[in-house]
Coordinates of C-alpha atoms in Angstrom, one line a residue:
Chain A
M118 CA -128.4 -36.7 64.0
A119 CA -131.2 -34.8 66.0
S120 CA -134.5 -36.5 67.8
E121 CA -137.3 -34.6 69.8
D122 CA -135.7 -34.9 72.9
N123 CA -132.1 -34.3 71.8
E124 CA -131.7 -32.2 69.2
V125 CA -128.2 -31.4 68.2
E126 CA -127.8 -27.7 68.1
D127 CA -125.6 -26.1 65.3
H128 CA -123.7 -23.5 67.1
R129 CA -121.3 -23.1 63.9
P130 CA -121.8 -19.2 62.9
L131 CA -123.1 -18.2 59.7
V132 CA -120.2 -17.2 57.0
L133 CA -121.0 -16.1 53.4
I134 CA -118.4 -17.6 50.5
H135 CA -118.6 -14.6 47.9
S136 CA -117.1 -15.6 45.0
L137 CA -117.8 -15.5 41.2
S138 CA -118.3 -18.4 39.6
S139 CA -114.9 -19.1 37.8
F140 CA -113.5 -19.7 41.2
K141 CA -114.1 -21.7 43.7
L142 CA -111.9 -22.2 46.6
P143 CA -110.6 -25.2 47.4
L144 CA -111.0 -25.3 51.3
Q145 CA -114.7 -26.5 51.4
D146 CA -114.3 -29.5 53.4
R147 CA -112.3 -27.8 56.0
L148 CA -114.9 -25.3 56.5
I149 CA -117.7 -26.9 57.4
T150 CA -116.7 -28.7 60.6
H151 CA -116.1 -25.0 62.0
F152 CA -118.7 -22.8 59.9
R153 CA -122.1 -22.8 58.1
L154 CA -121.5 -21.6 54.7
F155 CA -124.0 -20.4 52.1
D156 CA -122.8 -17.8 48.8
S157 CA -126.0 -16.4 47.5
L158 CA -126.0 -12.8 48.2
A159 CA -130.2 -13.4 47.4
S160 CA -130.5 -16.3 50.2
P161 CA -132.4 -14.3 53.0
E162 CA -129.2 -15.3 55.8
A163 CA -127.6 -12.1 53.6
S164 CA -130.2 -10.0 56.2
S165 CA -128.1 -11.8 59.8
V166 CA -124.1 -12.9 57.9
R167 CA -121.2 -11.3 59.7
A168 CA -118.5 -12.6 58.4
L169 CA -117.7 -13.0 54.8
I170 CA -114.5 -14.9 53.2
C171 CA -113.9 -13.4 49.6
V172 CA -112.4 -15.1 46.5
G173 CA -109.8 -15.0 44.7
P174 CA -110.4 -10.8 43.3
T175 CA -114.5 -11.0 43.7
P176 CA -114.9 -7.3 44.2
V177 CA -116.4 -6.3 47.6
T178 CA -118.3 -2.9 46.7
A179 CA -120.9 -0.3 48.7
D180 CA -123.4 -3.0 46.8
T181 CA -122.2 -5.8 47.9
L182 CA -122.2 -4.3 50.8
D183 CA -125.5 -3.0 50.9
H184 CA -126.4 -6.7 51.1
L185 CA -125.1 -7.5 54.2
P186 CA -126.4 -5.4 56.4
S187 CA -124.3 -6.9 60.1
L188 CA -121.5 -8.1 57.8
R189 CA -118.5 -6.3 60.3
L190 CA -115.5 -8.7 58.7
V191 CA -114.3 -9.5 55.1
V192 CA -111.7 -11.9 55.0
G193 CA -110.0 -12.0 51.7
S194 CA -108.3 -14.9 49.8
S195 CA -105.2 -13.2 48.4
A196 CA -102.7 -10.7 50.2
G197 CA -103.6 -7.7 47.2
L198 CA -107.4 -6.8 48.0
D199 CA -107.3 -4.3 45.9
H200 CA -110.7 -5.6 44.3
V201 CA -112.1 -4.9 47.7
D202 CA -113.9 -1.4 48.6
L203 CA -111.5 -0.5 51.6
A204 CA -112.8 2.9 52.3
E205 CA -116.3 1.7 52.4
C206 CA -115.4 -1.1 54.5
H207 CA -113.2 1.2 56.9
R208 CA -116.9 3.8 56.6
R209 CA -119.7 0.9 57.8
G210 CA -116.8 -0.6 60.6
I211 CA -116.1 -3.2 59.3
A212 CA -112.4 -5.5 59.2
V213 CA -110.6 -7.0 56.1
T214 CA -107.8 -9.8 56.8
N215 CA -106.3 -10.9 54.2
S216 CA -104.0 -14.5 53.5
G217 CA -101.2 -12.6 56.1
D218 CA -98.0 -14.4 55.5
A219 CA -99.3 -18.2 53.4
Y220 CA -98.1 -16.5 50.3
S221 CA -94.9 -14.4 51.4
E222 CA -92.5 -17.0 50.7
N223 CA -93.7 -18.4 47.7
V224 CA -94.3 -14.5 45.8
A225 CA -90.8 -14.3 47.4
D226 CA -89.2 -17.2 45.5
Y227 CA -91.3 -16.7 42.2
A228 CA -90.4 -12.9 42.7
V229 CA -85.8 -14.3 43.1
A230 CA -86.7 -16.8 40.3
L231 CA -88.2 -13.7 37.5
L232 CA -84.9 -11.6 38.7
L233 CA -82.7 -14.9 38.3
D234 CA -84.0 -15.5 35.3
V235 CA -83.8 -11.7 33.0
L236 CA -80.5 -11.4 34.3
R237 CA -79.6 -15.1 33.7
R238 CA -81.6 -15.8 30.6
V239 CA -83.0 -19.5 31.3
S240 CA -86.1 -19.0 29.7
S241 CA -84.6 -17.3 26.2
A242 CA -81.7 -20.0 26.5
D243 CA -84.2 -22.9 27.5
R244 CA -86.2 -21.3 24.0
F245 CA -82.8 -20.7 22.1
V246 CA -82.1 -25.0 22.8
R247 CA -85.3 -26.1 21.9
S248 CA -85.6 -24.7 18.7
G249 CA -82.7 -26.9 17.5
L250 CA -80.2 -24.1 17.5
W251 CA -77.8 -25.1 19.5
P252 CA -76.1 -27.6 17.3
Q253 CA -75.7 -24.6 14.6
M254 CA -75.3 -21.8 16.0
G255 CA -72.5 -22.8 18.5
E256 CA -72.9 -19.9 21.0
Y257 CA -75.3 -17.8 23.4
P258 CA -75.3 -14.8 24.9
L259 CA -73.3 -14.2 28.1
G260 CA -75.7 -13.1 31.4
R261 CA -75.3 -10.5 33.8
K262 CA -74.1 -11.0 37.4
L263 CA -76.5 -11.2 40.5
G264 CA -74.3 -10.8 43.2
G265 CA -73.0 -7.4 43.7
K266 CA -76.1 -5.9 42.3
R267 CA -78.3 -3.3 44.3
I268 CA -81.7 -4.2 44.7
G269 CA -84.2 -1.7 45.3
I270 CA -87.3 -3.4 47.0
V271 CA -90.7 -1.7 46.4
G272 CA -93.2 -1.9 49.5
L273 CA -91.2 -3.7 52.4
G274 CA -93.9 -5.7 53.9
S275 CA -94.2 -9.0 54.2
I276 CA -92.8 -10.4 50.7
G277 CA -90.5 -7.8 50.3
S278 CA -88.7 -8.5 53.7
E279 CA -88.5 -12.6 52.0
V280 CA -87.4 -11.4 48.6
A281 CA -84.0 -9.3 50.2
K282 CA -83.5 -12.0 52.8
R283 CA -82.9 -14.1 50.2
L284 CA -80.8 -11.4 48.3
V285 CA -78.6 -10.9 50.5
A286 CA -77.9 -14.6 50.8
F287 CA -76.7 -13.9 46.8
G288 CA -74.8 -11.4 47.5
C289 CA -77.0 -8.1 46.6
T290 CA -77.6 -5.2 48.5
V291 CA -81.2 -3.2 49.6
A292 CA -82.7 -0.4 49.6
Y293 CA -86.5 -0.1 49.6
N294 CA -89.5 2.6 49.7
S295 CA -92.3 2.3 51.8
R296 CA -95.2 4.1 52.8
N297 CA -93.4 5.1 55.5
K298 CA -90.1 4.3 57.2
K299 CA -89.4 1.1 59.0
P300 CA -87.9 1.4 62.2
S301 CA -86.8 -1.8 62.8
V302 CA -85.5 -2.2 59.4
L303 CA -81.6 -2.2 58.7
Y304 CA -81.2 -1.6 54.7
P305 CA -81.7 2.0 53.9
Y306 CA -85.0 3.5 52.8
Y307 CA -85.8 6.4 49.8
A308 CA -88.8 8.6 50.8
N309 CA -90.3 8.5 47.1
V310 CA -89.3 5.5 44.5
H311 CA -87.7 7.5 41.8
D312 CA -84.9 7.9 44.4
L313 CA -84.5 4.6 45.0
A314 CA -84.5 3.8 41.6
V315 CA -81.8 6.1 40.6
N316 CA -79.8 4.0 43.6
S317 CA -81.0 0.9 42.2
D318 CA -79.5 -2.4 39.3
F319 CA -82.6 -3.7 40.2
L320 CA -86.1 -2.6 40.8
I321 CA -88.6 -5.5 42.4
V322 CA -92.1 -4.7 43.2
C323 CA -94.2 -5.9 46.0
C324 CA -96.8 -3.3 47.3
A325 CA -100.5 -3.6 47.2
L326 CA -102.6 -1.3 44.9
T327 CA -104.2 1.9 46.4
N328 CA -105.0 4.8 44.8
E329 CA -101.6 5.9 45.5
T330 CA -99.3 3.6 44.1
H331 CA -101.3 3.5 41.0
H332 CA -98.5 3.6 38.2
I333 CA -96.1 4.2 40.8
I334 CA -93.5 2.5 38.3
N335 CA -94.2 5.0 35.4
K336 CA -91.7 7.3 33.3
D337 CA -89.7 9.4 35.4
V338 CA -88.9 5.4 37.5
L339 CA -87.8 3.5 34.8
T340 CA -85.6 6.5 33.0
A341 CA -84.2 6.5 36.4
L342 CA -83.4 2.9 37.1
G343 CA -81.6 3.3 33.1
R344 CA -81.2 1.5 30.4
E345 CA -79.0 -1.6 32.7
G346 CA -81.5 -1.6 35.2
V347 CA -84.5 -4.7 35.2
I348 CA -88.1 -4.2 36.6
I349 CA -89.5 -7.7 38.7
N350 CA -93.9 -6.8 39.1
V351 CA -95.3 -9.8 41.0
G352 CA -97.7 -6.6 42.6
R353 CA -100.6 -6.0 40.4
G354 CA -100.2 -4.9 36.2
A355 CA -101.7 -1.9 37.4
L356 CA -98.9 -0.8 39.3
V357 CA -96.6 0.0 36.5
D358 CA -97.1 2.1 33.4
E359 CA -97.2 -0.7 31.5
K360 CA -97.4 1.3 27.7
E361 CA -94.3 3.0 29.2
L362 CA -92.6 0.2 29.9
V363 CA -93.1 -1.5 26.8
Q364 CA -91.7 1.3 24.9
F365 CA -88.6 1.2 27.8
L366 CA -88.3 -2.1 26.3
V367 CA -88.6 -1.8 22.6
Q368 CA -86.3 0.9 22.6
G369 CA -84.2 -0.6 24.9
E370 CA -84.3 1.6 26.4
I371 CA -84.3 -0.8 29.8
G372 CA -82.8 -3.8 30.9
G373 CA -85.3 -6.2 30.8
A374 CA -88.3 -6.9 32.6
G375 CA -89.5 -10.0 34.9
L376 CA -93.7 -9.4 34.3
D377 CA -95.7 -11.9 36.5
V378 CA -98.7 -9.2 36.3
F379 CA -100.6 -7.0 33.6
E380 CA -102.8 -4.2 33.5
N381 CA -104.8 -6.4 31.7
E382 CA -104.9 -9.4 32.4
P383 CA -105.1 -12.4 30.6
N384 CA -103.9 -9.5 28.1
V385 CA -100.4 -9.3 27.3
P386 CA -98.6 -6.0 24.9
K387 CA -97.8 -8.6 22.4
E388 CA -95.2 -6.4 21.5
L389 CA -93.3 -7.9 24.8
F390 CA -93.1 -11.8 22.4
A391 CA -90.4 -10.8 21.0
L392 CA -88.5 -9.2 23.6
D393 CA -85.5 -12.0 25.0
N394 CA -84.9 -9.5 28.2
V395 CA -88.3 -10.6 28.7
V396 CA -89.8 -13.1 30.9
L397 CA -93.7 -13.2 30.5
S398 CA -95.5 -15.2 33.9
P399 CA -99.3 -15.8 33.6
H400 CA -100.0 -14.4 36.7
L401 CA -98.6 -17.3 38.8
A402 CA -96.7 -15.8 42.2
V403 CA -98.9 -17.0 44.6
L404 CA -100.0 -20.4 43.6
T405 CA -98.6 -23.6 44.6
P406 CA -100.1 -26.4 47.1
E407 CA -98.7 -25.6 49.8
S408 CA -100.1 -22.6 49.8
F409 CA -102.9 -23.4 50.1
E410 CA -103.0 -25.3 53.1
A411 CA -101.5 -22.1 54.3
L412 CA -103.7 -20.0 53.1
N413 CA -107.1 -22.4 54.7
E414 CA -105.0 -21.8 58.2
V415 CA -105.0 -17.9 57.9
I416 CA -108.8 -17.9 56.8
I417 CA -110.1 -20.2 59.2
A418 CA -107.8 -19.2 61.9
N419 CA -109.1 -14.9 61.3
L420 CA -112.7 -16.5 61.1
K421 CA -112.3 -18.6 64.3
A422 CA -110.7 -15.1 66.1
F423 CA -113.5 -12.9 64.9
F424 CA -116.1 -14.8 66.6
S425 CA -114.3 -15.1 69.6
N426 CA -113.8 -11.8 69.6
K427 CA -110.3 -12.4 69.6
P428 CA -107.4 -10.1 67.6
L429 CA -107.4 -11.0 64.1
L430 CA -104.8 -12.9 62.2
S431 CA -104.2 -10.6 59.6
P432 CA -105.5 -6.8 59.5
F433 CA -105.1 -5.3 56.6
Q434 CA -102.6 -2.9 57.0
Q435 CA -100.9 -1.1 54.4
E436 CA -96.9 -1.2 53.8
Chain B
M84 CA -37.0 1.0 22.7
A85 CA -33.9 -1.2 22.4
T86 CA -30.2 0.5 21.3
K87 CA -26.8 -1.5 21.6
D88 CA -25.9 1.3 24.4
N89 CA -28.9 0.5 26.2
E90 CA -30.9 -2.7 25.9
V91 CA -33.9 -3.3 27.3
E92 CA -34.2 -6.9 28.4
D93 CA -37.9 -8.7 28.5
H94 CA -38.2 -10.1 32.1
R95 CA -41.6 -11.4 30.9
P96 CA -41.4 -15.2 31.3
L97 CA -42.8 -17.0 28.7
V98 CA -46.4 -18.3 28.5
L99 CA -47.6 -20.6 26.2
I100 CA -51.5 -20.3 25.0
H101 CA -53.2 -23.0 24.3
H102 CA -56.5 -23.5 22.1
L103 CA -58.2 -24.9 20.0
P104 CA -59.1 -22.3 17.4
S105 CA -62.5 -21.6 18.3
F106 CA -61.7 -20.4 22.3
K107 CA -60.2 -17.1 22.1
L108 CA -59.4 -16.3 25.2
P109 CA -60.8 -12.4 26.0
L110 CA -57.5 -11.1 28.3
Q111 CA -54.9 -11.1 26.1
D112 CA -54.3 -7.2 27.0
R113 CA -54.0 -7.9 30.4
L114 CA -51.2 -11.0 30.0
I115 CA -48.8 -9.2 27.7
T116 CA -47.9 -7.1 30.4
H117 CA -46.6 -9.3 32.5
F118 CA -46.0 -12.5 30.2
R119 CA -44.4 -13.1 26.6
L120 CA -47.3 -15.4 24.9
F121 CA -47.0 -18.2 21.8
D122 CA -49.4 -20.4 20.9
S123 CA -48.4 -23.1 19.0
L124 CA -47.2 -25.7 20.0
A125 CA -44.9 -26.3 17.1
S126 CA -43.2 -22.8 18.0
P127 CA -39.2 -23.5 18.8
E128 CA -40.4 -21.8 22.6
A129 CA -42.1 -24.9 23.2
S130 CA -39.1 -26.9 24.2
S131 CA -38.2 -24.3 27.2
V132 CA -42.5 -23.1 28.1
R133 CA -42.2 -23.5 31.5
A134 CA -46.7 -23.0 32.0
L135 CA -49.1 -22.5 29.8
I136 CA -53.1 -21.5 30.0
C137 CA -55.5 -23.7 28.6
V138 CA -58.2 -22.3 27.3
G139 CA -61.7 -23.2 27.5
P140 CA -62.7 -26.9 26.6
T141 CA -59.0 -27.8 24.9
P142 CA -57.9 -30.7 26.0
V143 CA -53.6 -31.4 27.6
T144 CA -53.2 -34.8 26.7
A145 CA -49.9 -36.9 27.1
D146 CA -49.0 -36.1 23.1
T147 CA -49.6 -32.5 24.3
L148 CA -47.4 -32.6 27.1
D149 CA -44.5 -34.3 25.1
H150 CA -44.1 -31.3 23.0
L151 CA -43.7 -29.5 26.3
P152 CA -40.6 -31.2 27.6
S153 CA -39.9 -27.9 30.4
L154 CA -43.4 -27.2 31.3
R155 CA -44.4 -27.4 35.1
L156 CA -47.8 -25.6 35.4
V157 CA -51.1 -25.9 33.6
V158 CA -53.2 -23.0 34.2
G159 CA -57.1 -24.0 33.5
S160 CA -60.0 -21.1 32.9
S161 CA -62.4 -23.1 34.1
A162 CA -63.4 -25.1 37.4
G163 CA -63.6 -28.2 35.8
L164 CA -60.4 -29.5 34.6
D165 CA -61.4 -33.1 32.7
H166 CA -60.2 -32.4 29.4
V167 CA -56.9 -32.7 30.9
D168 CA -55.4 -35.7 31.7
L169 CA -54.5 -35.2 36.4
A170 CA -52.8 -38.2 36.3
E171 CA -50.2 -37.8 33.5
C172 CA -49.6 -33.5 34.9
R173 CA -48.9 -35.4 38.2
R174 CA -46.9 -38.3 36.8
R175 CA -44.2 -36.1 35.7
G176 CA -44.4 -33.1 38.2
I177 CA -46.2 -30.6 36.7
A178 CA -49.2 -29.0 39.1
V179 CA -52.8 -27.8 37.9
T180 CA -54.7 -24.7 38.2
N181 CA -58.8 -24.8 38.1
S182 CA -60.4 -21.2 37.9
G183 CA -60.6 -21.4 41.8
D184 CA -64.0 -19.1 43.1
A185 CA -63.8 -17.3 40.0
N186 CA -66.5 -18.6 38.5
S187 CA -68.2 -20.2 41.7
E188 CA -71.1 -17.8 43.1
N189 CA -72.1 -17.5 39.0
V190 CA -72.2 -21.3 38.6
A191 CA -74.0 -21.7 42.1
D192 CA -76.9 -18.5 40.9
Y193 CA -77.2 -20.9 37.7
A194 CA -77.8 -23.8 39.8
V195 CA -80.4 -21.8 41.3
A196 CA -82.0 -20.5 38.9
L197 CA -83.4 -23.7 37.0
L198 CA -84.2 -24.9 40.3
L199 CA -86.6 -22.3 40.8
D200 CA -87.3 -22.0 37.0
V201 CA -88.0 -26.2 37.2
L202 CA -89.7 -25.5 40.5
R203 CA -92.2 -23.1 39.6
R204 CA -92.2 -23.5 36.0
V205 CA -91.3 -19.9 35.0
S206 CA -89.7 -21.0 31.2
A207 CA -92.7 -23.1 31.0
A208 CA -94.9 -20.8 31.9
D209 CA -93.1 -17.7 29.7
R210 CA -93.5 -20.2 26.2
F211 CA -97.7 -20.2 27.8
V212 CA -97.9 -17.1 27.5
R213 CA -96.5 -16.0 24.4
S214 CA -98.2 -18.6 22.0
G215 CA -100.9 -16.7 23.3
L216 CA -102.5 -19.0 25.0
W217 CA -103.1 -17.6 28.0
P218 CA -106.6 -15.8 26.7
Q219 CA -108.0 -19.4 25.8
M220 CA -106.9 -21.6 28.8
G221 CA -107.2 -19.3 31.6
E222 CA -105.3 -21.6 34.3
Y223 CA -101.7 -22.3 34.4
P224 CA -100.7 -25.3 36.2
L225 CA -99.4 -25.4 39.9
G226 CA -95.7 -25.1 40.5
C227 CA -93.8 -26.2 43.3
K228 CA -92.5 -24.0 46.5
L229 CA -89.0 -24.4 47.1
G230 CA -88.8 -23.8 50.7
G231 CA -88.6 -26.8 53.2
K232 CA -87.5 -29.1 50.8
R233 CA -85.0 -30.7 51.3
I234 CA -81.6 -30.3 49.0
G235 CA -79.0 -32.8 48.3
I236 CA -75.2 -31.1 47.1
V237 CA -73.6 -33.6 45.2
G238 CA -69.8 -32.3 45.6
L239 CA -69.5 -29.8 48.2
G240 CA -66.6 -27.8 47.0
S241 CA -66.7 -23.8 46.0
I242 CA -69.9 -23.9 44.2
G243 CA -71.8 -26.6 46.3
S244 CA -71.4 -24.4 49.2
E245 CA -72.5 -21.3 47.5
V246 CA -75.4 -22.8 46.4
A247 CA -76.0 -24.9 49.9
K248 CA -75.8 -20.8 51.5
R249 CA -78.3 -19.6 49.0
L250 CA -81.0 -22.5 49.3
V251 CA -80.6 -22.1 53.1
A252 CA -82.2 -18.2 52.8
F253 CA -85.5 -19.9 50.7
G254 CA -86.0 -22.0 53.8
C255 CA -84.5 -25.2 52.3
T256 CA -82.4 -27.8 54.7
V257 CA -79.0 -28.8 53.2
A258 CA -77.3 -32.3 53.1
Y259 CA -74.0 -33.8 50.8
N260 CA -71.9 -36.4 49.7
S261 CA -68.7 -35.4 48.7
R262 CA -65.5 -37.8 48.6
N263 CA -65.0 -37.1 52.1
K264 CA -66.3 -36.1 55.3
K265 CA -66.1 -32.4 55.6
P266 CA -65.2 -31.4 59.7
S267 CA -65.8 -27.8 59.7
V268 CA -69.1 -28.7 58.0
L269 CA -72.3 -28.5 59.5
Y270 CA -74.6 -30.5 56.8
P271 CA -75.2 -33.4 57.5
Y272 CA -73.0 -36.1 55.2
Y273 CA -73.9 -39.6 53.1
A274 CA -71.3 -41.6 52.3
N275 CA -73.1 -41.9 48.9
V276 CA -74.6 -40.5 46.3
H277 CA -77.7 -43.4 46.7
D278 CA -77.8 -42.7 50.0
L279 CA -78.2 -38.3 50.3
A280 CA -80.6 -39.0 46.9
V281 CA -82.7 -41.9 49.6
N282 CA -83.4 -38.5 51.4
S283 CA -83.5 -35.7 49.1
D284 CA -86.2 -34.3 47.2
V285 CA -83.8 -32.2 45.0
L286 CA -80.2 -33.6 44.3
I287 CA -77.7 -30.6 42.4
V288 CA -74.7 -31.7 41.1
C289 CA -71.7 -29.1 41.3
C290 CA -68.9 -32.3 41.5
A291 CA -65.7 -32.5 38.9
L292 CA -66.0 -35.4 36.1
T293 CA -63.3 -37.9 37.3
N294 CA -63.2 -41.6 36.2
E295 CA -65.0 -42.1 39.3
T296 CA -67.7 -39.9 39.4
H297 CA -68.8 -40.7 35.6
H298 CA -72.2 -41.6 35.3
I299 CA -72.6 -40.5 39.2
I300 CA -76.1 -40.1 39.4
N301 CA -77.5 -43.5 37.6
K302 CA -80.9 -45.9 37.3
D303 CA -80.0 -46.4 41.5
V304 CA -79.9 -43.1 42.3
L305 CA -82.5 -41.9 39.9
T306 CA -85.0 -43.9 41.9
A307 CA -83.8 -43.3 45.1
L308 CA -84.5 -39.9 44.4
G309 CA -88.6 -41.2 43.4
R310 CA -91.3 -39.4 41.5
E311 CA -91.4 -36.4 43.0
G312 CA -87.9 -35.9 42.8
F313 CA -85.7 -33.3 40.7
I314 CA -82.3 -33.7 39.8
I315 CA -80.0 -30.1 38.3
N316 CA -76.6 -31.0 36.5
V317 CA -74.7 -27.9 36.6
G318 CA -71.2 -29.8 36.1
R319 CA -70.4 -32.0 33.1
G320 CA -73.3 -33.9 31.3
A321 CA -71.3 -37.2 32.0
L322 CA -72.0 -37.1 35.2
V323 CA -75.8 -38.3 34.3
D324 CA -76.3 -41.2 32.9
E325 CA -78.2 -39.2 30.5
K326 CA -80.1 -41.5 28.8
E327 CA -81.7 -43.3 31.3
L328 CA -82.4 -39.7 33.1
V329 CA -84.7 -39.2 29.8
Q330 CA -86.5 -42.6 30.2
F331 CA -87.7 -41.7 33.9
L332 CA -88.7 -37.9 32.8
V333 CA -90.3 -39.5 30.0
Q334 CA -91.9 -42.2 31.6
G335 CA -92.9 -39.1 34.9
E336 CA -90.8 -41.6 37.1
I337 CA -88.9 -38.6 38.2
G338 CA -90.5 -35.1 39.3
G339 CA -88.6 -32.9 36.9
A340 CA -85.0 -31.5 35.6
G341 CA -82.6 -28.6 34.8
L342 CA -80.1 -29.2 33.0
D343 CA -76.7 -27.1 31.5
V344 CA -74.6 -29.8 31.0
F345 CA -75.3 -32.8 28.7
E346 CA -73.0 -35.6 27.2
N347 CA -72.6 -35.1 24.4
E348 CA -73.0 -31.0 23.3
P349 CA -74.5 -29.5 21.4
N350 CA -76.7 -32.4 21.0
V351 CA -79.9 -32.4 23.3
P352 CA -82.2 -35.6 23.5
K353 CA -84.8 -34.2 21.6
E354 CA -88.0 -36.3 23.8
L355 CA -86.9 -33.7 26.2
F356 CA -88.2 -30.6 23.9
A357 CA -91.7 -31.8 24.6
L358 CA -91.6 -32.0 28.3
D359 CA -92.6 -28.7 30.3
N360 CA -90.5 -30.1 33.2
V361 CA -87.5 -29.8 31.7
V362 CA -85.5 -26.7 31.3
L363 CA -82.5 -27.2 28.9
S364 CA -79.6 -24.6 28.7
P365 CA -76.2 -24.4 26.5
H366 CA -74.2 -24.0 29.2
L367 CA -74.2 -21.6 30.3
A368 CA -73.6 -21.5 33.7
I369 CA -70.3 -20.1 34.4
S370 CA -70.4 -17.4 32.3
T371 CA -71.2 -13.6 32.7
P372 CA -68.7 -10.1 32.3
E373 CA -68.2 -10.2 35.4
S374 CA -66.9 -14.0 35.9
F375 CA -64.0 -12.8 32.9
E376 CA -63.0 -10.2 35.2
A377 CA -61.7 -13.1 38.4
L378 CA -61.5 -15.1 36.1
N379 CA -58.4 -13.2 35.0
E380 CA -57.1 -11.8 38.4
V381 CA -56.6 -16.2 39.1
I382 CA -55.1 -17.0 36.2
I383 CA -52.1 -13.8 36.4
A384 CA -52.3 -14.4 40.2
N385 CA -51.4 -18.8 39.3
L386 CA -49.3 -17.5 37.0
K387 CA -47.0 -14.8 39.0
A388 CA -47.1 -16.9 41.5
F389 CA -45.2 -19.7 40.0
F390 CA -42.7 -17.7 38.4
L391 CA -42.3 -16.0 41.7
S392 CA -41.9 -19.7 43.1
K393 CA -45.1 -19.0 45.3
P394 CA -47.9 -21.4 46.7
L395 CA -50.4 -21.1 43.8
L396 CA -54.1 -20.1 43.9
S397 CA -55.7 -22.4 43.3
P398 CA -54.4 -25.8 42.9
F399 CA -56.1 -28.1 41.7
Q400 CA -58.3 -30.4 44.4
Q401 CA -61.1 -33.4 43.8
E402 CA -63.9 -32.8 46.0

């Protein structure tokens, strides 16, 4: 309680919650303990605020930044930051953090789930049973073994590393492509995705979406991957040339796909609905209740570090 | 070619292929190189044959054995041998082999696939997308994280061990129940399935079906597993009290289930078709083309060892 003799000062730093109205951040209570919050660019506080939390895929553009002359930090709530104009932030000396490792295990689990599902036809078999066909038709087509297969990881960041760790336990071998070879990593490195595809049975796309990685999975890569190849995308839809992929799948020129992301969510190419060698997912890889907790911690840790002039926990780095 | 002067003797041992009309064994060509084959209990050769290959779940009963007075070996083509009267074989001094490790990795992969699917709702989400609901409804319910879950393995044989190895890579902890504690295994041991269930978030049923393990997963165990618990069955349907499990699932008294086997295949309780926290599979866990190859090798190796009076490769052992 404030009184004239003994006013309690509010030392909490000011933070903007930047979100499209449809996205809410389920951590407001925790934040209020540490920070004073507001949520409108039109507020007078916009001119002095030094940090913002960017909720979900709410865009941070040059125009956004024009409203925030004192801004020095953008705290993202996802692993991907393609909705943030990173070049503009860089230009203005604004640091950007992402969700760091908060999601990595969850996304990795999901990538493996999709791969297993495509290879062993789990969803397709489930449909078969639910439609009452088992008693009628007796058998269901065989799946394919996972062990011994060559996995190509596109983008060996924290997500890609967690995927690799899991698939090695199934008896797979792992190779990767990243922007740069990683000296401490023992898996074979390929300087481009085409060569990785030539030498892989399955590709798992885990990298960030940037101008360079847009449609990194293109007709050339799909051809190199081949008729038995399977592609799993838990990154961003635009990493894959979706039109080409659909063609390859429909023509049977690739073995299958597990897709959690699409170029124009929530729209999914309808040709895929008829295919049993495809598993479709509504952008779920990230989310479990446990990962919200981890996300909270990363967001709060980054903000506290910033306001204490300490090193940020998870500054965004491209792999 | 045989001639009177220089007859080529057929030294190939005689083997009976014991199969129901609906089951074929896709390895006849390989076998013929090594063995003389016949497939009818009514054949005159039945009285002298010393080994049979039991295809799929074709029953081997006391009556079967009555037709085969010289039989000394039953070679199973599956991991499970509940269709073979093991007590009767033992009584008559007939050795029995199963598929050994040939299928273990495939079954383990499938158990993990089912678990990931149930926890992360992969099949349910795929149905959601295929039904066109994503653009309409926007969101899909969250799944649960796999890492950190306590896995209880019921039956730590070769399948159970492979499951454990995989789930450890996802950050799970593992405990088990088997008929006997295994001195070389470091995972915690529980002397009965109830106690295992109390201390687990997930039960994975991998054990053989015997008189003792019939309905080993009963109401008591399901209650101990709890409302947030999950059960995966890749063993035999009768390991689980299916009626109870269906009740628990329908009432929401258990978190979910992944079922590859049922008490009365191919019939699946229809109450399950409406549930999104259940994944249903038409007894697929064993099958991939790669596992047929491995199975071939195990069958031929066991037969060769037998006819050379050498130790069998995969004599059936209960865990």
